[in-house]
Each structure stands twice: as structure tokens, then as C-alpha cells.
PDB file of C-alpha atoms in Angstrom:
ATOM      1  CA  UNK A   1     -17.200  15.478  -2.330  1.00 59.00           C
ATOM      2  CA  UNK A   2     -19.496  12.558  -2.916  1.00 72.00           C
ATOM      3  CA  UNK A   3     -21.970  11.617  -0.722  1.00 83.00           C
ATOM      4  CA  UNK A   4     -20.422   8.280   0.489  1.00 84.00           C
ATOM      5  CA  UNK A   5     -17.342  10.316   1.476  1.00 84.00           C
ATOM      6  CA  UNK A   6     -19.688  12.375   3.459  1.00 89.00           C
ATOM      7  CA  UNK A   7     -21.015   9.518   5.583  1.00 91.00           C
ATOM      8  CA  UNK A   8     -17.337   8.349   5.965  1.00 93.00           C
ATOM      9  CA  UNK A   9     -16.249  11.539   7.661  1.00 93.00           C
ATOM     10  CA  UNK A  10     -19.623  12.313   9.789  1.00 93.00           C
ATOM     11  CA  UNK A  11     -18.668   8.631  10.971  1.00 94.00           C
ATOM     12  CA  UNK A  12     -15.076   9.087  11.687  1.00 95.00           C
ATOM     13  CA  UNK A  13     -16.313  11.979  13.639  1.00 94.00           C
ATOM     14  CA  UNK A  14     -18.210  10.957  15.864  1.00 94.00           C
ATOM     15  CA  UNK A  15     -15.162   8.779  17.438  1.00 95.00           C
ATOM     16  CA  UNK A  16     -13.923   9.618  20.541  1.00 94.00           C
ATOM     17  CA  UNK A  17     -10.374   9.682  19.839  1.00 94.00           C
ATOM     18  CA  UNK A  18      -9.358  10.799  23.298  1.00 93.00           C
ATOM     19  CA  UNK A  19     -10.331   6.942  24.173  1.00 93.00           C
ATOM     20  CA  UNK A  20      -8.404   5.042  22.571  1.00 96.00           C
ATOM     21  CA  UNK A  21      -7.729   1.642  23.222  1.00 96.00           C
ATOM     22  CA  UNK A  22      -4.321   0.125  21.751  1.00 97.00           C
ATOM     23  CA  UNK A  23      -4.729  -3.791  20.641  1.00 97.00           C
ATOM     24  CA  UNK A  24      -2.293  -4.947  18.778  1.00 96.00           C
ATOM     25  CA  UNK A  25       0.357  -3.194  16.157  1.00 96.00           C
ATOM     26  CA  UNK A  26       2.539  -5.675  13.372  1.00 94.00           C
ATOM     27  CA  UNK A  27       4.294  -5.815  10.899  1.00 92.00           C
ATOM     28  CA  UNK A  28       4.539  -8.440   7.947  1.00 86.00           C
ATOM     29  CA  UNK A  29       5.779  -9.285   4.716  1.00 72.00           C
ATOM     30  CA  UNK A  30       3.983 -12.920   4.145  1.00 63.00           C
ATOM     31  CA  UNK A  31       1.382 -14.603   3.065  1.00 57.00           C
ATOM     32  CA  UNK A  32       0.284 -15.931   6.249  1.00 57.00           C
ATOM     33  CA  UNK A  33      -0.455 -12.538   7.578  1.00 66.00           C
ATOM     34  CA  UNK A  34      -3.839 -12.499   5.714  1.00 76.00           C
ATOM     35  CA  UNK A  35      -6.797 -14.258   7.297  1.00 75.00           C
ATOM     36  CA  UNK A  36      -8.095 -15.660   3.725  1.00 75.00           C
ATOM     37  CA  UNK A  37     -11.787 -16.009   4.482  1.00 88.00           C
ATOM     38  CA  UNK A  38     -14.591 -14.002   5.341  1.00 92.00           C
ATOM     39  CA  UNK A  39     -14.325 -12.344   9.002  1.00 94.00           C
ATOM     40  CA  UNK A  40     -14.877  -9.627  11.179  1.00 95.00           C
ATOM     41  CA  UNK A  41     -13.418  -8.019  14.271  1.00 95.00           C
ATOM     42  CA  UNK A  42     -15.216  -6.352  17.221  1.00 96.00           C
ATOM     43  CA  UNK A  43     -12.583  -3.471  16.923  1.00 96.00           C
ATOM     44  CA  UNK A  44     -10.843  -1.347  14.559  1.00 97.00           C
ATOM     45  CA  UNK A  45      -7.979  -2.242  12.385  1.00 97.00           C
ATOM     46  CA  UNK A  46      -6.054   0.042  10.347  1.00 98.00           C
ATOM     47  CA  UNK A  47      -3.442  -1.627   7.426  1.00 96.00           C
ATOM     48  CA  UNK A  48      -1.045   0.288   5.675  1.00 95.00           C
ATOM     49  CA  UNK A  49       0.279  -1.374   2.352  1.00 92.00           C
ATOM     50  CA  UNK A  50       4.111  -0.647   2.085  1.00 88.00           C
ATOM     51  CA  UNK A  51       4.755  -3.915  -0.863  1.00 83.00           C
ATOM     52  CA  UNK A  52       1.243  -5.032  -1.034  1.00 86.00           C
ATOM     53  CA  UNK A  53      -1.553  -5.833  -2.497  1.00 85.00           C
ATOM     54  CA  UNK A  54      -4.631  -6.931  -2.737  1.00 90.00           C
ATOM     55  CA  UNK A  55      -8.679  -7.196  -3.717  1.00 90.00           C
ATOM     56  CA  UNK A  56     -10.969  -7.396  -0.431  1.00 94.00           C
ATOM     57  CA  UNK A  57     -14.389  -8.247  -0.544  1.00 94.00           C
ATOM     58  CA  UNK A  58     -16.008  -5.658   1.600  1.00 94.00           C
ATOM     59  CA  UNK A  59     -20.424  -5.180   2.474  1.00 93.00           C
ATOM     60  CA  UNK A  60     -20.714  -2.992  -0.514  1.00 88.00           C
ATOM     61  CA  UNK A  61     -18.563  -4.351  -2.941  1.00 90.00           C
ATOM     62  CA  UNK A  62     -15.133  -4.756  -3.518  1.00 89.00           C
ATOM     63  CA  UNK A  63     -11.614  -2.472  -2.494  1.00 90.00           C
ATOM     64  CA  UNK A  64      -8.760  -2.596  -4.902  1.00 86.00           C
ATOM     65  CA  UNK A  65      -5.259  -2.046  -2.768  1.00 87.00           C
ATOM     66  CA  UNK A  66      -1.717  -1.028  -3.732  1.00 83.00           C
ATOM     67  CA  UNK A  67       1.257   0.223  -2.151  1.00 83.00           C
ATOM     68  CA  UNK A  68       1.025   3.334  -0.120  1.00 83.00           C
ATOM     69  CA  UNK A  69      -2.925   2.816   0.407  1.00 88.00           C
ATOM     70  CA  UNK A  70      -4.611   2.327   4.051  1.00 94.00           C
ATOM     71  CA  UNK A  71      -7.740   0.372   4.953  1.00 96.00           C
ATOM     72  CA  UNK A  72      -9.981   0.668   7.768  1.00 97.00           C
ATOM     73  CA  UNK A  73     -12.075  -1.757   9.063  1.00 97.00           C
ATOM     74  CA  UNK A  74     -14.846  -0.502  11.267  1.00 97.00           C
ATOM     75  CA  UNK A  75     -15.897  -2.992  14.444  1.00 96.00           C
ATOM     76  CA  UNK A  76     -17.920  -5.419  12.919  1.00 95.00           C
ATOM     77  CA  UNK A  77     -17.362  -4.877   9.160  1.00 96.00           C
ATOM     78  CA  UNK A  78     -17.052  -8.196   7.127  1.00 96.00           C
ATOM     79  CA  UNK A  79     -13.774  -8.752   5.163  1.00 96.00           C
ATOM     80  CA  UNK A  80     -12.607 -11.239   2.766  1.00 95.00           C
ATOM     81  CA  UNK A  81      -8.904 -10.330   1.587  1.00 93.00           C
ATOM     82  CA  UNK A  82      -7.611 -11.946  -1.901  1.00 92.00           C
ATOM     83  CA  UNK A  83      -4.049 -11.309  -1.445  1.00 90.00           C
ATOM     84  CA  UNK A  84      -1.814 -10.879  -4.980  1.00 86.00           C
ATOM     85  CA  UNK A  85       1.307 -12.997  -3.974  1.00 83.00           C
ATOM     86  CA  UNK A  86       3.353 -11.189  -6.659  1.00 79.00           C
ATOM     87  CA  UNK A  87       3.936  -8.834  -4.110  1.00 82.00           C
ATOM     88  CA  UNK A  88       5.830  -9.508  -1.224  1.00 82.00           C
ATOM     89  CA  UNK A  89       2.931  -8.367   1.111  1.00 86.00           C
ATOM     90  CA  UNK A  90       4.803  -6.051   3.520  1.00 88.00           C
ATOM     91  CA  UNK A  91       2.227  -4.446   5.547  1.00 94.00           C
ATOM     92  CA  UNK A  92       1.629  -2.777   8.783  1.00 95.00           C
ATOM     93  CA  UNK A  93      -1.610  -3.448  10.907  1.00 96.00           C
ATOM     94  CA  UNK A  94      -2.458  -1.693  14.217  1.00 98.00           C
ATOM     95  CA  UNK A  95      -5.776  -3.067  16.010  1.00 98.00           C
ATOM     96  CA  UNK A  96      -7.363  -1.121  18.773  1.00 98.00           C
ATOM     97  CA  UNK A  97     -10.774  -0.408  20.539  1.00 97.00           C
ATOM     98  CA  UNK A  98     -11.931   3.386  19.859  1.00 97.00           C
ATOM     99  CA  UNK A  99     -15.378   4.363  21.656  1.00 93.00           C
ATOM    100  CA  UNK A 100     -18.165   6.042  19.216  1.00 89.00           C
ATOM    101  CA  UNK A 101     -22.127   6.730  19.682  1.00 83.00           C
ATOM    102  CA  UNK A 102     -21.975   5.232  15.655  1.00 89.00           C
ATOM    103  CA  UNK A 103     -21.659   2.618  13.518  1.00 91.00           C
ATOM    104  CA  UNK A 104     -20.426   2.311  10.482  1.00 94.00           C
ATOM    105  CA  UNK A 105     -21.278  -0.774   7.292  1.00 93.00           C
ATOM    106  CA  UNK A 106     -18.593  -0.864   5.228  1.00 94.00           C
ATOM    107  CA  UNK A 107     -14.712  -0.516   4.958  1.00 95.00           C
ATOM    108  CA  UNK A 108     -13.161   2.365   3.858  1.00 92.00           C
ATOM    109  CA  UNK A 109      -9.734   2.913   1.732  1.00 91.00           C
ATOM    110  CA  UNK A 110      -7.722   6.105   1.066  1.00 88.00           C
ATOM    111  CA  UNK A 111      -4.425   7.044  -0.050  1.00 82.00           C
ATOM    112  CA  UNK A 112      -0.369   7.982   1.165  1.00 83.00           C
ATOM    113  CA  UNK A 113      -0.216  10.804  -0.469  1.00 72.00           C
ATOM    114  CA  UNK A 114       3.109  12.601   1.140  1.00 71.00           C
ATOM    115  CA  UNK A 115       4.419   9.560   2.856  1.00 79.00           C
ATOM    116  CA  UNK A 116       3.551  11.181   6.531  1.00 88.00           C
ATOM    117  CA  UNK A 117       0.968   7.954   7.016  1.00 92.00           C
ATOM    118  CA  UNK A 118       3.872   5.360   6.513  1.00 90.00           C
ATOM    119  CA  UNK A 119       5.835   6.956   8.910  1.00 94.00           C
ATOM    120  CA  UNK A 120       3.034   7.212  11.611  1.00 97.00           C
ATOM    121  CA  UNK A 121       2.390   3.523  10.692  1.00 97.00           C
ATOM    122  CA  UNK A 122       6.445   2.958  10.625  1.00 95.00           C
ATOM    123  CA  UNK A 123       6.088   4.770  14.363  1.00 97.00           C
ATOM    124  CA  UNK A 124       3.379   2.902  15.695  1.00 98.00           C
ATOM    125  CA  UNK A 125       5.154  -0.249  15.213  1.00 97.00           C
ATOM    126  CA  UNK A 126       8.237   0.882  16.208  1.00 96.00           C
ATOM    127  CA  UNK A 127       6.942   1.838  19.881  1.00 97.00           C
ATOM    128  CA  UNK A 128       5.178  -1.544  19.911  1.00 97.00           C
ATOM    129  CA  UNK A 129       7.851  -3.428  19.528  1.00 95.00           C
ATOM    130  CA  UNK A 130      10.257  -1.590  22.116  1.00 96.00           C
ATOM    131  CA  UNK A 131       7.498  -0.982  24.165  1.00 96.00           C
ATOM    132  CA  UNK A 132       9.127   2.102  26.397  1.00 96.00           C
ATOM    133  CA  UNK A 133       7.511   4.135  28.326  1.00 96.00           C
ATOM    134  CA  UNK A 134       4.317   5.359  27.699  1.00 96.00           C
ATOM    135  CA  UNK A 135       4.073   3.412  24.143  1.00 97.00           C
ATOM    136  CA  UNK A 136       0.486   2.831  24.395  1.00 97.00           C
ATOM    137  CA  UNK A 137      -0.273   6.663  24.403  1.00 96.00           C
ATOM    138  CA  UNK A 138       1.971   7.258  21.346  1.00 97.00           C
ATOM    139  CA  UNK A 139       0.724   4.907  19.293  1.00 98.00           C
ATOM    140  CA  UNK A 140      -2.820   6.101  20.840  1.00 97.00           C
ATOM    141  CA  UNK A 141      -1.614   9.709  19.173  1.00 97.00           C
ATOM    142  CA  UNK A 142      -0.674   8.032  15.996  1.00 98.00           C
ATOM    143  CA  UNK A 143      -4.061   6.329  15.410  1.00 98.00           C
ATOM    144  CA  UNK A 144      -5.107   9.568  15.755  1.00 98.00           C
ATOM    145  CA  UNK A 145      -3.728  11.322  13.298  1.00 97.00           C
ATOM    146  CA  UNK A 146      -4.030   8.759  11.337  1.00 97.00           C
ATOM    147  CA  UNK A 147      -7.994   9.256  11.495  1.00 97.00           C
ATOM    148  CA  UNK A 148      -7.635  12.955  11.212  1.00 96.00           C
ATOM    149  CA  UNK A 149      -5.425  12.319   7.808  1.00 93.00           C
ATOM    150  CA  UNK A 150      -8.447  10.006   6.753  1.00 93.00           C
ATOM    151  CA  UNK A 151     -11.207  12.832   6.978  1.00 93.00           C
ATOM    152  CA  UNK A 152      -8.462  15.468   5.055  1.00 89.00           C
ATOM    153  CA  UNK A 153      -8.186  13.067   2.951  1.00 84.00           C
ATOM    154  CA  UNK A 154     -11.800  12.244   2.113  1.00 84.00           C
ATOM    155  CA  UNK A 155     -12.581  15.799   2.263  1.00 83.00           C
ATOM    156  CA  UNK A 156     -10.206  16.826  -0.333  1.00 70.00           C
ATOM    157  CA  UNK A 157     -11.483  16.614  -4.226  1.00 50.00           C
ATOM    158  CA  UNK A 158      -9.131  18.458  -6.185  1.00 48.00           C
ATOM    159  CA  UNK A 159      -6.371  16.495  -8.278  1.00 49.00           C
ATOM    160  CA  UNK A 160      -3.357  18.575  -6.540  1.00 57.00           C
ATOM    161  CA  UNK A 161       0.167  17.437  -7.069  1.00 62.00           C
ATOM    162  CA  UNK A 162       0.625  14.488  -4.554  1.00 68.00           C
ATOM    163  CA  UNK A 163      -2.950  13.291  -6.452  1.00 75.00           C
ATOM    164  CA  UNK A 164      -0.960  13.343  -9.708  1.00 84.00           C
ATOM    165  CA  UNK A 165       1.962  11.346  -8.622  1.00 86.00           C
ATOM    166  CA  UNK A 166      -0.061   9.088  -6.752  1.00 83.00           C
ATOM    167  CA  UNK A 167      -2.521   8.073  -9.698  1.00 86.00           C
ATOM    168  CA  UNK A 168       0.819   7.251 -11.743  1.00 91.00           C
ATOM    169  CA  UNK A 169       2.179   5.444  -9.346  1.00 90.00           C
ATOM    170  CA  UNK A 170      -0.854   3.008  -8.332  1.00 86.00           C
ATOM    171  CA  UNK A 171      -1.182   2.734 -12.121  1.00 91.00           C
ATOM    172  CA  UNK A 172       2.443   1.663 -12.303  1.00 93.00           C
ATOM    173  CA  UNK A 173       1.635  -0.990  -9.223  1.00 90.00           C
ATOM    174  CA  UNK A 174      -1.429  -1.870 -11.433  1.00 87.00           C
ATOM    175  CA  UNK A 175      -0.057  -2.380 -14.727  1.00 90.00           C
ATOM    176  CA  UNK A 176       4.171  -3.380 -14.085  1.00 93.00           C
ATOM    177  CA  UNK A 177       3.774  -6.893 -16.116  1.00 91.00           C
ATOM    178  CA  UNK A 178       2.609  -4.757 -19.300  1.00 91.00           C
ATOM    179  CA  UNK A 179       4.432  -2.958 -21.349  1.00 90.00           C
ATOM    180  CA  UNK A 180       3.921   0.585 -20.024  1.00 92.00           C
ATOM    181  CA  UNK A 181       4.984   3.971 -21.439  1.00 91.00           C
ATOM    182  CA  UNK A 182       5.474   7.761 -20.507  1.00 93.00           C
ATOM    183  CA  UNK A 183       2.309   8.252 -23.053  1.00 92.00           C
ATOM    184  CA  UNK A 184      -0.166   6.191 -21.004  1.00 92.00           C
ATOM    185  CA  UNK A 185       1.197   7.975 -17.580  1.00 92.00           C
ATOM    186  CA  UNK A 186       0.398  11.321 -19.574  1.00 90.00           C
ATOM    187  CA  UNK A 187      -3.464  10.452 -20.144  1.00 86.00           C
ATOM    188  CA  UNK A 188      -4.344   8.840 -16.876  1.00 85.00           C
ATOM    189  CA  UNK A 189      -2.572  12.269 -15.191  1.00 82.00           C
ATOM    190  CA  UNK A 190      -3.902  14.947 -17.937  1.00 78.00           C
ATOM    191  CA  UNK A 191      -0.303  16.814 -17.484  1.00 80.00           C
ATOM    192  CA  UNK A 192       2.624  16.440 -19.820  1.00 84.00           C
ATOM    193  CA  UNK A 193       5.557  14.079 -19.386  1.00 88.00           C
ATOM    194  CA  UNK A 194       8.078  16.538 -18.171  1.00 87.00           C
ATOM    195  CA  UNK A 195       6.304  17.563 -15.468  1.00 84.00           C
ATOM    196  CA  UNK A 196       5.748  13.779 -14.592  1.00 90.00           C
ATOM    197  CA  UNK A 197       9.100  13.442 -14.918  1.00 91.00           C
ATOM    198  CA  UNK A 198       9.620  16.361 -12.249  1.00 86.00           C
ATOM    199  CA  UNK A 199       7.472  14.753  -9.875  1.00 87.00           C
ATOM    200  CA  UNK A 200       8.840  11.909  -9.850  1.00 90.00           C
ATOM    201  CA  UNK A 201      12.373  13.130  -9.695  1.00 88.00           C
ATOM    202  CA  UNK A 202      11.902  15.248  -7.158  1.00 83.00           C
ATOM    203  CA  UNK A 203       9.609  13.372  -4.695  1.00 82.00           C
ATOM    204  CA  UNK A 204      11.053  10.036  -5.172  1.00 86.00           C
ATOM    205  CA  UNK A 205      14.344  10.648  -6.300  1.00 89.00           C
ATOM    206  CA  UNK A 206      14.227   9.294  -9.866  1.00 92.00           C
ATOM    207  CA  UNK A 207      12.357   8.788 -13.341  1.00 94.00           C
ATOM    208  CA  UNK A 208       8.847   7.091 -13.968  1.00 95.00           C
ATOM    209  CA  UNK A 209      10.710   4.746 -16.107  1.00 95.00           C
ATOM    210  CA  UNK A 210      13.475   3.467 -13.232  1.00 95.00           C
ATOM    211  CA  UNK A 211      10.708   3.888 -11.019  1.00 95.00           C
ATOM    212  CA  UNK A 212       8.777   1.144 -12.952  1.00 95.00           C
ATOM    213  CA  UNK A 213      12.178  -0.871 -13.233  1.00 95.00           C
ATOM    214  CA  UNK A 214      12.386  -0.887  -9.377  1.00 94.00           C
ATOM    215  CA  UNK A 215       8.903  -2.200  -9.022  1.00 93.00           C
ATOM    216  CA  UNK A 216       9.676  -4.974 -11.581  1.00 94.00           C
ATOM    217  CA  UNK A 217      12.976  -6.090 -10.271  1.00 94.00           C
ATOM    218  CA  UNK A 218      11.390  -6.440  -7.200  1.00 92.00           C
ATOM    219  CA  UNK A 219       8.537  -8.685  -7.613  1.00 92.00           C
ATOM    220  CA  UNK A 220      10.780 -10.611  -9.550  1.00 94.00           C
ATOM    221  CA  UNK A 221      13.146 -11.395  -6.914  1.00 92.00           C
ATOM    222  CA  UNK A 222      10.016 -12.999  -5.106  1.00 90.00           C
ATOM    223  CA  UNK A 223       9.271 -15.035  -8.540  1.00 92.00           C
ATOM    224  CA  UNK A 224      12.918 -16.398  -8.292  1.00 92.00           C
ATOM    225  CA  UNK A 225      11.947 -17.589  -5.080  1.00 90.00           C
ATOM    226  CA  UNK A 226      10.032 -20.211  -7.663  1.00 89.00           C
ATOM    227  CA  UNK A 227      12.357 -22.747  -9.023  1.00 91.00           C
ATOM    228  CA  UNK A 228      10.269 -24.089 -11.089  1.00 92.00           C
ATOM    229  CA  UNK A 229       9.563 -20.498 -13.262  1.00 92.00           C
ATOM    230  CA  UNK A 230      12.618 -19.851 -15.742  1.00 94.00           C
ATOM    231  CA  UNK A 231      14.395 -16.758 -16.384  1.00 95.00           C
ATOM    232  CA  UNK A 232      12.979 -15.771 -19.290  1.00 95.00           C
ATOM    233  CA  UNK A 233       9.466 -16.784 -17.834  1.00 96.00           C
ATOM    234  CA  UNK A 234      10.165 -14.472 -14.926  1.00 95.00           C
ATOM    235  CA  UNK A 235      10.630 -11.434 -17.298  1.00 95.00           C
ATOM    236  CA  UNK A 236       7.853 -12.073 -18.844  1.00 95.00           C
ATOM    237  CA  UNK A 237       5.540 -11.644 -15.628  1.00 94.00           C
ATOM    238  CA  UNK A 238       6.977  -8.644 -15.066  1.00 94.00           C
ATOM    239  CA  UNK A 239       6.838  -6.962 -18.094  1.00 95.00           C
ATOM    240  CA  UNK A 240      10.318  -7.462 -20.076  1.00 94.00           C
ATOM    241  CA  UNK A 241      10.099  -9.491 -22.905  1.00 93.00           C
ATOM    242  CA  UNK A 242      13.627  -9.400 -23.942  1.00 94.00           C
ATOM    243  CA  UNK A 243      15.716 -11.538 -21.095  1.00 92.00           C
ATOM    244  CA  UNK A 244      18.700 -10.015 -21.973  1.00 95.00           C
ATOM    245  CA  UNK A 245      17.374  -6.731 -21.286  1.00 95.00           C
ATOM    246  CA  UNK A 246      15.855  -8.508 -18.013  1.00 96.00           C
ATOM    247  CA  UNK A 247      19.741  -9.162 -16.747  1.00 95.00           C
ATOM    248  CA  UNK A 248      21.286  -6.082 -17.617  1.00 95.00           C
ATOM    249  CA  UNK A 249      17.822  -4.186 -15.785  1.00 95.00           C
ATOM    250  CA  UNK A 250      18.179  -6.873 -12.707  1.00 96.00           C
ATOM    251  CA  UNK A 251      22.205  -6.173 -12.828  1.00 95.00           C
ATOM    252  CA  UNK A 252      21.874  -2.501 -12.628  1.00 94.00           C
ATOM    253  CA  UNK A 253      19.761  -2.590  -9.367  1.00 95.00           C
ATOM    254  CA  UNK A 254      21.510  -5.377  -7.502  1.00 94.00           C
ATOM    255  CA  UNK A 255      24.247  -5.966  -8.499  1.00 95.00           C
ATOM    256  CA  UNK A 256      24.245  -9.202  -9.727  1.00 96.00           C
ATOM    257  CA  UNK A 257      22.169 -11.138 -12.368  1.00 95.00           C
ATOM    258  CA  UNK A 258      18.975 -13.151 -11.850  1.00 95.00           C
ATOM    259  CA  UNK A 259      20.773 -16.389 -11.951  1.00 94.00           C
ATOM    260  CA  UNK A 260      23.513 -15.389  -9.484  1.00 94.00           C
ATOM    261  CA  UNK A 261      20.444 -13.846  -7.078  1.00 93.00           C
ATOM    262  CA  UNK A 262      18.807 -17.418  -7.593  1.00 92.00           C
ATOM    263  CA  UNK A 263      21.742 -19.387  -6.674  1.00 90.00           C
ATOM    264  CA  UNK A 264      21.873 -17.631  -3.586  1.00 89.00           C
ATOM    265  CA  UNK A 265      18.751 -18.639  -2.303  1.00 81.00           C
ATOM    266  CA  UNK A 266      19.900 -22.449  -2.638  1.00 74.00           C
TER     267      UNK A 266
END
């Protein structure tokens, strides 16, 4: 464990999570969600990235997010967020007070490695917007646990298999608009492509290779949003140079082909 992971988890800590104090919990998928200049709050906020992304200047540098990642921003901690509007920027963000004898510098990012902190995240939204009974207290139990994943997480060094299929899929997120390959997922991972290929089949119910697809075809039904991007220019920013092999990919996963989705949004 390094040693800034270290001061991460003394810090998280030292909260009191048995005093929790629930703000605010939303969820987006737009641009205006993002405050895009340099600020601060005087309490917590936790974001989970569902279809997102983005680079956020941070104290100490900068944080690189993708899907299934989760940022904390201590009280206080400045935070510019550069938004990629590829994506369609669906995110969950819960805001609350949390009392602590600490403080804490900088933000902090970590990974969904399993899936369990979408669905707290999916939870905590879910109570605040029926707000029944007793909401505030179970979103107060989802913030924690989603503190207490934080520290496991922070604590844990060893490349286990959620590690593995999470490193291929950020670098998928990372790298859809080039032309990727099994090969490349095999050296970031150090483990061969059939057991890759199990991973992904069994924890996401399909192949790197659709999995890829799926990401493309869906940033590029935000790009046909753009009526003044073609077709072919479209599968180009996503990775496919051959349009033809753009439609029949697009076809496959919707149903319909690029131009038929873009006539619908007329």
C-alpha cells in the first residue's frame, strides 16, 4: 500500500459515520450537471460515474475518471471538472455533512469493482427520490458503506480478478475511438485472452470485443445527436473506419441503422 493510500484511510477513519448528515442525492445524464470552474463545498460529495467521464483538476494534480469509478470530495477540497461530452455523463452524486476531528487536502478516486457501489449509489437515489419513511437513515447507511468500500478498497494491492476486468475495461472506456485488439487487453492485464474472454463472459455477460462494440454504439448515438457530423465521420470517432461495418455493428445492437436512429431524433 502506498503511503498516500495510507493517509486516505487514517482520514476516512477518523469520520464519524454514525453522524451523518444527508444533503442532497441526484442523478444526471447532462452536461449541465457539472459546475465547470474551480469550486469547493463545505461538505462531502460522493459521484459515481455510470456513462461518464471526465479529467478534474484536484490540489495535487489531476484525477482521470471512467465509468464505474467514484470520487470523493472532502469539505473544502478545490475541484475543477473537464467533462468529456462523448459520453453521455450519467452520474450519481449524493452530498452530505459527516462530522470528523480531520481534514483532509485533496480528492480521492477509487474503483467499482463488483458493481455493489452502483447499486448503493442506484439505492441512495432511489430513497431520495420517493422519500418514504426513514429515507434519510438509509441513504445515511449507504454513505456508509460506501466509505467502508473506499478504505477496502484502498487497502487492497493485489491485482485479483475484479482488478483484471476492471483495468480492461477502463482501458476499453479509454481507448474505444482506436482501433483496439484482444492483444493489447492481454499486456495491460498480464493474463491470456481466454481467460479475458471468461471474465468478461461471465461477469458481464459477453465478449471484450461486443463489449467494446456496446461502448462504441453508444457514444455514437450521442454524436448523432450532431447533425452537422456525417455517418461516416461518426464511425470514425468511435473507432470503425469502415461505415459499412459501422451500420451492420449499429444494426445489430438497435435494431435499426444510424440513419434511421438519426431520423428519429428530427
Amino acid at each position: 500500500m502506498n503511503e498516500e493510500n495510507k493517509k486516505i484511510i487514517h482520514y476516512l477513519k477518523t469520520l464519524k459515520l454514525n453522524h451523518i448528515k444527508l444533503l442532497a442525492c441526484s442523478q444526471s445524464g447532462k452536461k449541465s450537471v457539472w459546475v465547470e470552474k474551480q469550486h469547493s463545498h463545505p461538505y462531502f460529495e460522493f459521484i459515481y460515474f455510470m456513462n461518464a467521464k471526465a479529467q478534474i483538476d484536484v490540489p495535487f494534480g489531476k484525477l482521470d475518471l471512467v465509468p464505474y469509478d467514484v470520487v470523493i470530495y472532502p469539505p473544502g477540497v478545490t475541484h475543477y471538472e473537464h467533462p468529456d461530452l462523448t459520453y453521455p455523463q450519467e452520474i450519481i452524486c449524493i452530498a452530505a455533512y459527516i462530522d470528523t476531528f480531520d481534514t483532509f487536502s485533496n480528492a480521492f478516486q477509487f474503483s467499482d469493482k463488483d458493481g455493489t457501489l452502483g447499486w448503493l449509489f442506484e439505492q441512495s437515489y432511489q430513497e431520495y427520490f420517493k422519500k418514504e419513511e426513514g429515507y434519510e437513515s438509509m441513504i445515511a447507511t449507504y454513505i456508509k458503506a460506501i466509505i467502508l468500500h473506499a478504505i477496502r478498497s484502498l487497502q487492497s494491492n493485489k491485482l485479483e480478478t475484479s482488478d483484471i476486468l476492471n483495468t480492461c475495461v477502463r482501458f476499453i472506456h479509454e481507448h474505444f475511438h482506436e482501433s483496439l485488439s484482444m492483444t493489447q487487453l492481454t499486456e495491460i492485464s498480464c493474463v491470456s485472452e481466454s481467460y479475458i474472454s471468461r471474465l468478461f463472459q461471465k461477469n458481464l455477460g459477453m465478449s471484450p470485443m461486443r463489449y467494446l462494440n456496446s461502448v462504441r454504439i453508444d457514444i455514437s448515438k450521442k454524436l448523432l445527436l450532431d447533425f452537422s457530423l456525417s455517418i461516416n465521420e461518426i464511425a470514425i470517432k468511435v473507432g470503425i473506419n469502415d461505415p459499412l461495418y459501422f451500420s451492420r455493428v449499429f444494426r445489430k445492437f438497435t435494431g435499426i441503422s444510424p440513419t434511421e436512429f438519426r431520423n428519429l431524433l428530427k
